[in-house]
PDB file of C-alpha atoms in Angstrom:
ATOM      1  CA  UNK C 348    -222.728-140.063 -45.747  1.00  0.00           C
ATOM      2  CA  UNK C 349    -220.519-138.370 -48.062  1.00  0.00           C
ATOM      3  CA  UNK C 350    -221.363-135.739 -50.525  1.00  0.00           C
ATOM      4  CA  UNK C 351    -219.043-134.046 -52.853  1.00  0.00           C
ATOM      5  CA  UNK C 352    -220.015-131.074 -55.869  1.00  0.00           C
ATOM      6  CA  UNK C 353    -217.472-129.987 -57.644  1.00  0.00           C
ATOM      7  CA  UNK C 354    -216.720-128.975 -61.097  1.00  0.00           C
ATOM      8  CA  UNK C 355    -213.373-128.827 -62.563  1.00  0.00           C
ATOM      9  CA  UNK C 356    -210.684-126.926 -65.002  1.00  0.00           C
ATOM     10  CA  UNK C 357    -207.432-127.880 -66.496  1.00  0.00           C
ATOM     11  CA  UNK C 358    -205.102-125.102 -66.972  1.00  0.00           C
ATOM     12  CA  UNK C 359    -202.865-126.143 -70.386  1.00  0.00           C
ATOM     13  CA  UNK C 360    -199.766-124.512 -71.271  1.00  0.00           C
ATOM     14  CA  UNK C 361    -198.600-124.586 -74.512  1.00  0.00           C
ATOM     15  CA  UNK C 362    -195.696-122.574 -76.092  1.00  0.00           C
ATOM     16  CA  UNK C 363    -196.118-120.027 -73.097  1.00  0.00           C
ATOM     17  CA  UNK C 364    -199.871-119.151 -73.729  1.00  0.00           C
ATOM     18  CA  UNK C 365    -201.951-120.010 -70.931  1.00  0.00           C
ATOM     19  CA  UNK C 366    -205.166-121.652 -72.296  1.00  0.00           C
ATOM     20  CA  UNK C 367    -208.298-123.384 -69.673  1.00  0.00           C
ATOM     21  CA  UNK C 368    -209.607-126.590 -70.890  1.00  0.00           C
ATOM     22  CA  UNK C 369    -212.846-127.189 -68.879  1.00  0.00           C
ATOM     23  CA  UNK C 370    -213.404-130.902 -68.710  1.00  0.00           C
ATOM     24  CA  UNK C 371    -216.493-130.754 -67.265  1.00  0.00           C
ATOM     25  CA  UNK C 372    -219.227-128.121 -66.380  1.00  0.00           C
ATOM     26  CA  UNK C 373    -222.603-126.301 -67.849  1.00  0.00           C
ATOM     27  CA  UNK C 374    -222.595-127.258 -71.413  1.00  0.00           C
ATOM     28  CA  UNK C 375    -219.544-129.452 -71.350  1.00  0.00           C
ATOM     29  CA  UNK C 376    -220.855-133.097 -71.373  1.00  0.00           C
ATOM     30  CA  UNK C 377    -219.131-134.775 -68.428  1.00  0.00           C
ATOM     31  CA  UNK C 378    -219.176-139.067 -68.831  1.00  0.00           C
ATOM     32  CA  UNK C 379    -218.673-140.114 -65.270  1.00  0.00           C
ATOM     33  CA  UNK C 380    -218.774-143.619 -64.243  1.00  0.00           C
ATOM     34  CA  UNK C 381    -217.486-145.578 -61.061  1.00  0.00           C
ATOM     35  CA  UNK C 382    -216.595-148.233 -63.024  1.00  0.00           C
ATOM     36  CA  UNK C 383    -218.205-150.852 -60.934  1.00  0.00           C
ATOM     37  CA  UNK C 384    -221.152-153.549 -61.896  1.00  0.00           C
ATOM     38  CA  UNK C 385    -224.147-153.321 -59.938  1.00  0.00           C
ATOM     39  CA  UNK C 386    -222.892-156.277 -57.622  1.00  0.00           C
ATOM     40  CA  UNK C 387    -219.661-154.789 -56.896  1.00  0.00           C
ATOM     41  CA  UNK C 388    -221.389-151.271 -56.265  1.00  0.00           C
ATOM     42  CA  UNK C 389    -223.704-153.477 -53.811  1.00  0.00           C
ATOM     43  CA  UNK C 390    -220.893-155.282 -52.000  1.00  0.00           C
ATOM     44  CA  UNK C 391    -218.938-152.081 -51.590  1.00  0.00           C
ATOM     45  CA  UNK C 392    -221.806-149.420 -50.620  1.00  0.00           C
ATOM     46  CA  UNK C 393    -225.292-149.179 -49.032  1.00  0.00           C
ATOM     47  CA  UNK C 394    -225.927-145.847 -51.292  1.00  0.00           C
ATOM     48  CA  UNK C 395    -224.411-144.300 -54.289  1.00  0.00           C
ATOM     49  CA  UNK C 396    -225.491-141.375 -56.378  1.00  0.00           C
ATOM     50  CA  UNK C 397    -223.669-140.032 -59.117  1.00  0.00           C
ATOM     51  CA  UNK C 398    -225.283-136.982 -60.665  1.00  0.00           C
ATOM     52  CA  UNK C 399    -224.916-133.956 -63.206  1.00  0.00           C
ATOM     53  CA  UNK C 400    -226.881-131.308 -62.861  1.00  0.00           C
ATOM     54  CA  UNK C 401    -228.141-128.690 -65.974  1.00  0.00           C
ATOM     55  CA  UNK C 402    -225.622-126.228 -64.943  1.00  0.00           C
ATOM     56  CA  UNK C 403    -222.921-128.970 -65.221  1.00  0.00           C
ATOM     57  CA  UNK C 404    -221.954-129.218 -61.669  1.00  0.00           C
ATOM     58  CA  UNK C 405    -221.763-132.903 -60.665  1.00  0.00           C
ATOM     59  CA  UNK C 406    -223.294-134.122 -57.239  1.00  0.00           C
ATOM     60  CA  UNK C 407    -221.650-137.620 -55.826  1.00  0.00           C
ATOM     61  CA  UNK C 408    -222.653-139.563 -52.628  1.00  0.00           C
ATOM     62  CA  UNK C 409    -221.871-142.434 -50.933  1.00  0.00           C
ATOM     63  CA  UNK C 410    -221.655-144.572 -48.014  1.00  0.00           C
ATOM     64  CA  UNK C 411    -218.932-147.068 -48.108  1.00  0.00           C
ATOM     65  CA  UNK C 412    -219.677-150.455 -45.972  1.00  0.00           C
ATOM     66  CA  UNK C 413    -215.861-150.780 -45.216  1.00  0.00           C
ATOM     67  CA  UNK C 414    -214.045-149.919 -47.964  1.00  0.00           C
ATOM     68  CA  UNK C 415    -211.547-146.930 -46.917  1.00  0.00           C
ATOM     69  CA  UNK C 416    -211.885-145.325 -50.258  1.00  0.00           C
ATOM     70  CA  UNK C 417    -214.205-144.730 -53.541  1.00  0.00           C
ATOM     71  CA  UNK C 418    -213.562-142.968 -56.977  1.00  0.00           C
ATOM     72  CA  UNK C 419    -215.139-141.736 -60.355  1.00  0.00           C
ATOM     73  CA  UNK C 420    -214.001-141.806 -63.470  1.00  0.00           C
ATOM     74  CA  UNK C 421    -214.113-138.935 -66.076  1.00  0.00           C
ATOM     75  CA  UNK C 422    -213.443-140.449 -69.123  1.00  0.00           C
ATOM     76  CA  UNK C 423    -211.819-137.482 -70.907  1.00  0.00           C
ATOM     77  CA  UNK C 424    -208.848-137.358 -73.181  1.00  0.00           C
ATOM     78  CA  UNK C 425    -206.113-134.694 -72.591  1.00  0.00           C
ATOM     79  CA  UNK C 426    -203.886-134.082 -75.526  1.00  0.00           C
ATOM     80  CA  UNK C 427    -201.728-131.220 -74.113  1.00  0.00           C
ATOM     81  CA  UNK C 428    -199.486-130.877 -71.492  1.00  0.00           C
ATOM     82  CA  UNK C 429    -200.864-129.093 -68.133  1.00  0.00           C
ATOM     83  CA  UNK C 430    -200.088-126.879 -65.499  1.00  0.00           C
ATOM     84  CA  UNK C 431    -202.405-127.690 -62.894  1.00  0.00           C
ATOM     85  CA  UNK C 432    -205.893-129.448 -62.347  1.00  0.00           C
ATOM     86  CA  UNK C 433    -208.166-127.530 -60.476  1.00  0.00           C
ATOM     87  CA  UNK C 434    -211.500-128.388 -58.958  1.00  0.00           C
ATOM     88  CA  UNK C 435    -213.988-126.344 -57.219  1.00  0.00           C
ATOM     89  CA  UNK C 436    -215.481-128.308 -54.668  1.00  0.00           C
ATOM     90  CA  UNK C 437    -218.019-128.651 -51.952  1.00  0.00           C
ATOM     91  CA  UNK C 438    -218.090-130.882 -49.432  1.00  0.00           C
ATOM     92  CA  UNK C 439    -221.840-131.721 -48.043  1.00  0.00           C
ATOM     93  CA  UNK C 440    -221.047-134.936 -46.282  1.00  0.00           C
ATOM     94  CA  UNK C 441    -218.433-135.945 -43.564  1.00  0.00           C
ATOM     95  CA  UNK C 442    -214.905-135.572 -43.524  1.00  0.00           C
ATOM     96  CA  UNK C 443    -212.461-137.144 -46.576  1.00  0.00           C
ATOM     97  CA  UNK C 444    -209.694-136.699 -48.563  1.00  0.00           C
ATOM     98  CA  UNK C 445    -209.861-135.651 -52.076  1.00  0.00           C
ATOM     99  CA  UNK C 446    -207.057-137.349 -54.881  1.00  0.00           C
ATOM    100  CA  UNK C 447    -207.018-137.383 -58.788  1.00  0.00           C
ATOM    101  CA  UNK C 448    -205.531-139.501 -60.580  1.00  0.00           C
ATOM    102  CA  UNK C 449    -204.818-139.586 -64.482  1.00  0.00           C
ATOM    103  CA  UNK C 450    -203.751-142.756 -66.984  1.00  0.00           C
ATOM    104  CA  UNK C 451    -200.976-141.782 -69.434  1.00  0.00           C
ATOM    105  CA  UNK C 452    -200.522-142.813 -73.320  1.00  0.00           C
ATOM    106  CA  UNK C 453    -198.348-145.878 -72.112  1.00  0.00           C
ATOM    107  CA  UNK C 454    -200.851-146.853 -69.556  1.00  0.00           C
ATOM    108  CA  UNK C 455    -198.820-145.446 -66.775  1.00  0.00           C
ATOM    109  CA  UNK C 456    -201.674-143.960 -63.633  1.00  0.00           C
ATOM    110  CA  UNK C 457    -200.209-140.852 -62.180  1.00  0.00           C
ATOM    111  CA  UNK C 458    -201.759-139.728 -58.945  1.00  0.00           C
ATOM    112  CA  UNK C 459    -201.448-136.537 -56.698  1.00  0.00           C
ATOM    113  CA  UNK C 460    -201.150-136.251 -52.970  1.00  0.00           C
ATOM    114  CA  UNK C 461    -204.902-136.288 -51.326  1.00  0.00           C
ATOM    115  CA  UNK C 462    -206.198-132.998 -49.905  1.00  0.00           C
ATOM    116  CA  UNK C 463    -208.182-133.329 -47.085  1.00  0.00           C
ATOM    117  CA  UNK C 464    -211.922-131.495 -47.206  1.00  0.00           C
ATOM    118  CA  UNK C 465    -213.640-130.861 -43.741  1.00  0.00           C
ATOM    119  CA  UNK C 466    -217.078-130.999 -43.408  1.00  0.00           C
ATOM    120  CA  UNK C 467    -219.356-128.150 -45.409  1.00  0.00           C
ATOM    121  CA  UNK C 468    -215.776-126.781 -46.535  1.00  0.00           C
ATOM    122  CA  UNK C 469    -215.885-125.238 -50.160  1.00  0.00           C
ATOM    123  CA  UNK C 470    -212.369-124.302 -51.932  1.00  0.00           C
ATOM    124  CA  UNK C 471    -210.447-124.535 -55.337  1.00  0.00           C
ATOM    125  CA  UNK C 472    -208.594-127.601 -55.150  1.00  0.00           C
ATOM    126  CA  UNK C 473    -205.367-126.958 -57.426  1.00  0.00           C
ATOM    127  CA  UNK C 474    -203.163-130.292 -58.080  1.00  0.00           C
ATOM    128  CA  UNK C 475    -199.853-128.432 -60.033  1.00  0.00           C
ATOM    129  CA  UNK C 476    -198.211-130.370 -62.373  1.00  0.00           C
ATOM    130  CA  UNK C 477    -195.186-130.746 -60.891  1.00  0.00           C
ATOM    131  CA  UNK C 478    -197.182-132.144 -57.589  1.00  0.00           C
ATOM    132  CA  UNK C 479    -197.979-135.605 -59.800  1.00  0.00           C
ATOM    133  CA  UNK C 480    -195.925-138.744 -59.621  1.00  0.00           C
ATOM    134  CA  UNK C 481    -196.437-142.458 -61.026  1.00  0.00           C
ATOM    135  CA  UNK C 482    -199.036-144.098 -58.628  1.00  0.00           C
ATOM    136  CA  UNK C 483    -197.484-146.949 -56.410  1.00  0.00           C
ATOM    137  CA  UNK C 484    -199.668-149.461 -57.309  1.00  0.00           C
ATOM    138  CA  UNK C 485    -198.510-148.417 -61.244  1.00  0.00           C
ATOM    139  CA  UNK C 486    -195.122-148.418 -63.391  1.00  0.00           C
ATOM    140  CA  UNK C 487    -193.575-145.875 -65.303  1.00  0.00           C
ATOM    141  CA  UNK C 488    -190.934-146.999 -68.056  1.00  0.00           C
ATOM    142  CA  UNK C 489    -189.722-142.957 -68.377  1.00  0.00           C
ATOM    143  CA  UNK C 490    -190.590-141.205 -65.601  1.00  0.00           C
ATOM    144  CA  UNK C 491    -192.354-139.157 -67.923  1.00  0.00           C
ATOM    145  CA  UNK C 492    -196.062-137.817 -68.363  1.00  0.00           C
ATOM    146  CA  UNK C 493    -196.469-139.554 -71.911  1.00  0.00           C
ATOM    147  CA  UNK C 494    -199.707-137.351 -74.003  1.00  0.00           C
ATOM    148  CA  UNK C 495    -202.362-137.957 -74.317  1.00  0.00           C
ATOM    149  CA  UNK C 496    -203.853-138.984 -71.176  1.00  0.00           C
TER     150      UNK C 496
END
C-alpha cells in the first residue's frame, strides 16, 4: 500500500523578487482529482483515498492491481514564471518514485525527472526550473514554457 502527505510551494520569480505561491496547504483550497471514473479507478486499483486534511496537508493512498504508475491532479493555474516546485512530503507506504508534471498555455505537458522516496522517508522535494523538459509522450512547438500553466 502506498501512502503519500505532502503539501507543496512554488517559488515565482519575477523581475528579481523572490515571491512563494503556495498552491496548496491550510487555508489554501486544494481541488485534487485523479481524473478517473469510478470504473477506471476500479479496473486500475483495489483502494484509493484521496484526502485533505483541515490543516491543508493532503493524504493519498493506493494500491495499484498492475498498473506501474498513478497520479493526481491539482487543478491550479500558474500565471508567472517559476524557479522551482517544491513539495514536502512523507512517505507512509512502500517504496516509489515521486514526478510532477505541469500542462502549458499551448497544451504542451512538461514533466521532471522522478525522485525516488524510501519507505517512512520525509524530505523537501525541490523540482528547479531548469530540471523540466517537454514530456515524451507530449510536443512542444517552442521549446518554451508558454504562461500560464
Amino acid at each position: 500500500m502506498k501512502r503519500l502527505a505532502a503539501g507543496c510551494v512554488l517559488a515565482a520569480c519575477q523581475l528579481a523578487a523572490q515571491e512563494t505561491q503556495v498552491l496548496f496547504g491550510e487555508g489554501v483550497e486544494a481541488p485534487w482529482d485523479s481524473a478517473r471514473d469510478a470504473a477506471r479507478l476500479q479496473q486500475e486499483l483495489s483502494a484509493s483515498d484521496l484526502a485533505v486534511d483541515a490543516a491543508g496537508s493532503l493524504s493519498w493512498r493506493f494500491v495499484s492491481r498492475g498498473p506501474t504508475f498513478n497520479d493526481i491532479f491539482l487543478r491550479r493555474r500558474l500565471e508567472r514564471p517559476f524557479t522551482a516546485l517544491e513539495l514536502e512530503v512523507e512517505n507512509r507506504g512502500e517504496p516509489f518514485r515521486l514526478a510532477a508534471k505541469v500542462r502549458d498555455a499551448r497544451g504542451a505537458e512538461w514533466t521532471v525527472e522522478p525522485v525516488a522516496l524510501a519507505t517512512g522517508e520525509g524530505r523537501t522535494v525541490s523540482f528547479p526550473r531548469g530540471a523540466w523538459q517537454p514530456a515524451s509522450w507530449s510536443t512542444d512547438a517552442d521549446g518554451e514554457l508558454d504562461y500560464p500553466l
